[in-house]
mmCIF file of N, CA and C and ligand atoms in Angstrom:
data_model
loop_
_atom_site.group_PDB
_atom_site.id
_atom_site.type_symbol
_atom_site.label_atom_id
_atom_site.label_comp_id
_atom_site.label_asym_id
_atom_site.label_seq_id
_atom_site.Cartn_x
_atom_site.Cartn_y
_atom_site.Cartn_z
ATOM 1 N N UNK L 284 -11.959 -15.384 15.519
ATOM 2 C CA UNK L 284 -11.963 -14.928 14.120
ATOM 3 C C UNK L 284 -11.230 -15.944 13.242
ATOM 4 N N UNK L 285 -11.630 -16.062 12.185
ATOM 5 C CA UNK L 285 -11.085 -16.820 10.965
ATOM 6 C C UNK L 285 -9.570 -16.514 10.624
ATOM 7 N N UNK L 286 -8.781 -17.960 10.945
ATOM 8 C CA UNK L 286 -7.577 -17.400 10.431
ATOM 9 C C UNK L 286 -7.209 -16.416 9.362
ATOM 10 N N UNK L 287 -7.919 -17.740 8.448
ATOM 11 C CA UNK L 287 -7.545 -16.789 6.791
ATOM 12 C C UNK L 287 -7.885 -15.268 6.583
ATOM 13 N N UNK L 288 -9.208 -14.609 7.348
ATOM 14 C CA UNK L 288 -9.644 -13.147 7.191
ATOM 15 C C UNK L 288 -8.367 -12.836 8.050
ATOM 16 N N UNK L 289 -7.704 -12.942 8.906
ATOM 17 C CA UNK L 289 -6.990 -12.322 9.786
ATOM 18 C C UNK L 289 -5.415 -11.916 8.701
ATOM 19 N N UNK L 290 -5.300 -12.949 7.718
ATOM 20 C CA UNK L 290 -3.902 -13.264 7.485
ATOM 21 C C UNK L 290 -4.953 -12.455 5.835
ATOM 22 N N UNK L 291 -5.298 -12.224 5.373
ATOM 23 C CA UNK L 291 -6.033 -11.396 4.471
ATOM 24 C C UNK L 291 -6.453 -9.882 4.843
ATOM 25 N N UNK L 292 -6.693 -9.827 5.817
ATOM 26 C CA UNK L 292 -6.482 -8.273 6.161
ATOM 27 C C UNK L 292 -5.559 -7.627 6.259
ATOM 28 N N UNK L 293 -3.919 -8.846 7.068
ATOM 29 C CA UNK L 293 -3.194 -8.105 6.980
ATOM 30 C C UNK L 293 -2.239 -7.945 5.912
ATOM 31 N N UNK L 294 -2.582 -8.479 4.778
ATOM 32 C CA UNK L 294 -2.312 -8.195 3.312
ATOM 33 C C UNK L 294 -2.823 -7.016 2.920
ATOM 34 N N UNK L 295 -3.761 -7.049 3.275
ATOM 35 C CA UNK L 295 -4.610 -5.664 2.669
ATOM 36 C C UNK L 295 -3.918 -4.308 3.671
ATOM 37 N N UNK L 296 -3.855 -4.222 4.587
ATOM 38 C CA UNK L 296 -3.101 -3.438 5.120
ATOM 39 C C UNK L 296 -1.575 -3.340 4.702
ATOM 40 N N UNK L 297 -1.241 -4.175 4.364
ATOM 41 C CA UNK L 297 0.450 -4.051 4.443
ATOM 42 C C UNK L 297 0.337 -3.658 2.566
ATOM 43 N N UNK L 298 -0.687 -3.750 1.660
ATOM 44 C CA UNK L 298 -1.024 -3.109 0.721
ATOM 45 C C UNK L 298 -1.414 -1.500 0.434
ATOM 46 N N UNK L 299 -1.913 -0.737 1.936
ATOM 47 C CA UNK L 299 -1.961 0.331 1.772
ATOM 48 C C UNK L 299 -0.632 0.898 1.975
ATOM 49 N N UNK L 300 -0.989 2.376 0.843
ATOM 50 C CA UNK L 300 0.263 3.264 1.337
ATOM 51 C C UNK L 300 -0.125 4.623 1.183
ATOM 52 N N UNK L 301 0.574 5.429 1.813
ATOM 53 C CA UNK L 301 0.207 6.587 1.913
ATOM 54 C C UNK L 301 1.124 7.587 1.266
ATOM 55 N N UNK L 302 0.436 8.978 0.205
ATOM 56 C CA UNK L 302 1.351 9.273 -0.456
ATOM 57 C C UNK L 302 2.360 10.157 0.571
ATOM 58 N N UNK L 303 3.691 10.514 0.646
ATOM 59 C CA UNK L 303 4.581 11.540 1.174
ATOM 60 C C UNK L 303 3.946 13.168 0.736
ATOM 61 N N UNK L 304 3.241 12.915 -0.739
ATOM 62 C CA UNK L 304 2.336 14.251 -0.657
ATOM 63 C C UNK L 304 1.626 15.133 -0.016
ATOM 64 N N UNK L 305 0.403 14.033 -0.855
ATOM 65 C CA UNK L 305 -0.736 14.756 -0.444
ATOM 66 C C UNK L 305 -1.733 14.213 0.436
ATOM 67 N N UNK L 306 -0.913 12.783 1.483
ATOM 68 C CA UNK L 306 -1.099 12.283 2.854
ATOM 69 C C UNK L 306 -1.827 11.416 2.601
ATOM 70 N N UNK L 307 -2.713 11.278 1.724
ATOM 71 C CA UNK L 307 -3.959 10.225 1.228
ATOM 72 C C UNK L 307 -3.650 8.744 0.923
ATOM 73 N N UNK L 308 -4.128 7.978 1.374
ATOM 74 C CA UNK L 308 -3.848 6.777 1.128
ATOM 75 C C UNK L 308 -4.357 6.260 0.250
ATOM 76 N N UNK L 309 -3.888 4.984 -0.565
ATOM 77 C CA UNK L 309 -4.654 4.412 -1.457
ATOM 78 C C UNK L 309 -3.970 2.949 -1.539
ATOM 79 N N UNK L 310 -4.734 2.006 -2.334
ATOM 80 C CA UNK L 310 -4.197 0.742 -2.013
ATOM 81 C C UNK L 310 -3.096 0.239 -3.413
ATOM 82 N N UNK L 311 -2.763 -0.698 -3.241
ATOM 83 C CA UNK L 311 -1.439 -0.734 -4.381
ATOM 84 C C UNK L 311 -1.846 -2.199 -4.508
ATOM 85 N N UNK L 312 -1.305 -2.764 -6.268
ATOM 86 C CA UNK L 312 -1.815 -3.966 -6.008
ATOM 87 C C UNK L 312 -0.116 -4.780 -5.705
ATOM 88 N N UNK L 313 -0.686 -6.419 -5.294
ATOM 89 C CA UNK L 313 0.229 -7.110 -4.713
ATOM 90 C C UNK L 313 1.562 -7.128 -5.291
ATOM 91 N N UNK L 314 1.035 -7.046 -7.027
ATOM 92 C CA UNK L 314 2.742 -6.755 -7.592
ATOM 93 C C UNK L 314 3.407 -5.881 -7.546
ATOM 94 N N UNK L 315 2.943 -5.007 -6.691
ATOM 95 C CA UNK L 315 3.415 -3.798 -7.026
ATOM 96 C C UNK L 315 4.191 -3.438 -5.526
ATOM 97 N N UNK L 316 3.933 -4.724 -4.677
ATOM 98 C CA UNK L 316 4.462 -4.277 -3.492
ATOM 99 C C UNK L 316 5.904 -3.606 -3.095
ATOM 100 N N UNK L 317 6.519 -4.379 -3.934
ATOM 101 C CA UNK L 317 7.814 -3.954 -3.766
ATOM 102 C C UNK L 317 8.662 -2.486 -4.928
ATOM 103 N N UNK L 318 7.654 -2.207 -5.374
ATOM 104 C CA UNK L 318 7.542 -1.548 -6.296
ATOM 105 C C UNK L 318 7.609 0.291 -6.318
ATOM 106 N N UNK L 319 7.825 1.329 -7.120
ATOM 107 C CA UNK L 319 7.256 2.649 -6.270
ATOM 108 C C UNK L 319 6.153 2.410 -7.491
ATOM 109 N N UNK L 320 4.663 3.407 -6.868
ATOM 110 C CA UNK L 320 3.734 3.180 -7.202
ATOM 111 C C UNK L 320 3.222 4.787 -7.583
ATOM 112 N N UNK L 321 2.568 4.961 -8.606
ATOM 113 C CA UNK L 321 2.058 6.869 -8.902
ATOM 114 C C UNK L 321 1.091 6.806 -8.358
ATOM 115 N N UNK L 322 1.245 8.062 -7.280
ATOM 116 C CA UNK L 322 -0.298 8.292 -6.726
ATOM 117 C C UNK L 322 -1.610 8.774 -7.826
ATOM 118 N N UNK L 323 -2.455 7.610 -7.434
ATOM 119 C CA UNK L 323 -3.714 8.526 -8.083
ATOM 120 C C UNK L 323 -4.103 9.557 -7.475
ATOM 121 N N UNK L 324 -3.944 9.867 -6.928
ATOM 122 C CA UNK L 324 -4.268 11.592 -6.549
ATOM 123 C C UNK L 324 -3.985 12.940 -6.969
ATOM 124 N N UNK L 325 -2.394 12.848 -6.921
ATOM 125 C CA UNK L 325 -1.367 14.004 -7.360
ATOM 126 C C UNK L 325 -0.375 13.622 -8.260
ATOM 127 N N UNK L 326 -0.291 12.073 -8.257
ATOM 128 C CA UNK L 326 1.188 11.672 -9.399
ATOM 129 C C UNK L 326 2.045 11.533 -9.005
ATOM 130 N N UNK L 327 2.551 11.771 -7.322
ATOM 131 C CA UNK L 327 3.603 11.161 -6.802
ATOM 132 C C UNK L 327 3.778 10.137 -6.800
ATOM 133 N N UNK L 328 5.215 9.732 -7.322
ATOM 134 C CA UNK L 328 5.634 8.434 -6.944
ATOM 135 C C UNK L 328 5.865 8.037 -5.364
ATOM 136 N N UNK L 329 5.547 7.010 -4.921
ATOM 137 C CA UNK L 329 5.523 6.757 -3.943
ATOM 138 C C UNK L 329 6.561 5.719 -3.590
ATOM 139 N N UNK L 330 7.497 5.589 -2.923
ATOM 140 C CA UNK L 330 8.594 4.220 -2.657
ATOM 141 C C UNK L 330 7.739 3.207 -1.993
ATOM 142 N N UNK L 331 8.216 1.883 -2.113
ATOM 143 C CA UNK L 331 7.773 0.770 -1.515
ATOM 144 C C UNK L 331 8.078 1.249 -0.038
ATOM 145 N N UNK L 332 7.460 0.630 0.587
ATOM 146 C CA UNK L 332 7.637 0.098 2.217
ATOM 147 C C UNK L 332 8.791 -0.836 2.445
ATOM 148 N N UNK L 333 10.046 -0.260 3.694
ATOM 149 C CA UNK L 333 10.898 -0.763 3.941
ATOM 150 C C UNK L 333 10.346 -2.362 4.792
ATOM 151 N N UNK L 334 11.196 -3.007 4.457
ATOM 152 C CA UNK L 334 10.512 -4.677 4.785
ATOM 153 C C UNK L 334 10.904 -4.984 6.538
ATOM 154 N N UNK L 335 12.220 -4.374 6.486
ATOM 155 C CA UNK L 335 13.149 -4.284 7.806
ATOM 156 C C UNK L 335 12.517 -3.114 8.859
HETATM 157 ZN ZN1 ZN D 413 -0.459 12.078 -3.574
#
């Protein structure tokens, strides 16, 4: 497999998050990684992903 798709997917993965809500995932954009993000779903804020 292609490096770059490999090292691009796992951006895209480490981009999803899932709300503490209403369980649903959705994707967040890159600036926002470190960021908390409102679910489009229900409006929860969601915390960033611990890095550690
Ligand atoms: Zn939600």
């Amino acid at each position: 497999m292609n490096p770059f798709l490999i090292s691009a997917m796992a951006t895209l993965l480490h981009l999803k998050r899932k709300c503490p809500k209403c369980k649903r995932e959705q994707m967040t954009k890159p600036g926002e990684k470190h960021r908390s993000v409102t679910c489009k779903f229900c409006g929860t804020k969601i915390p960033p992903k611990k890095t550690e």
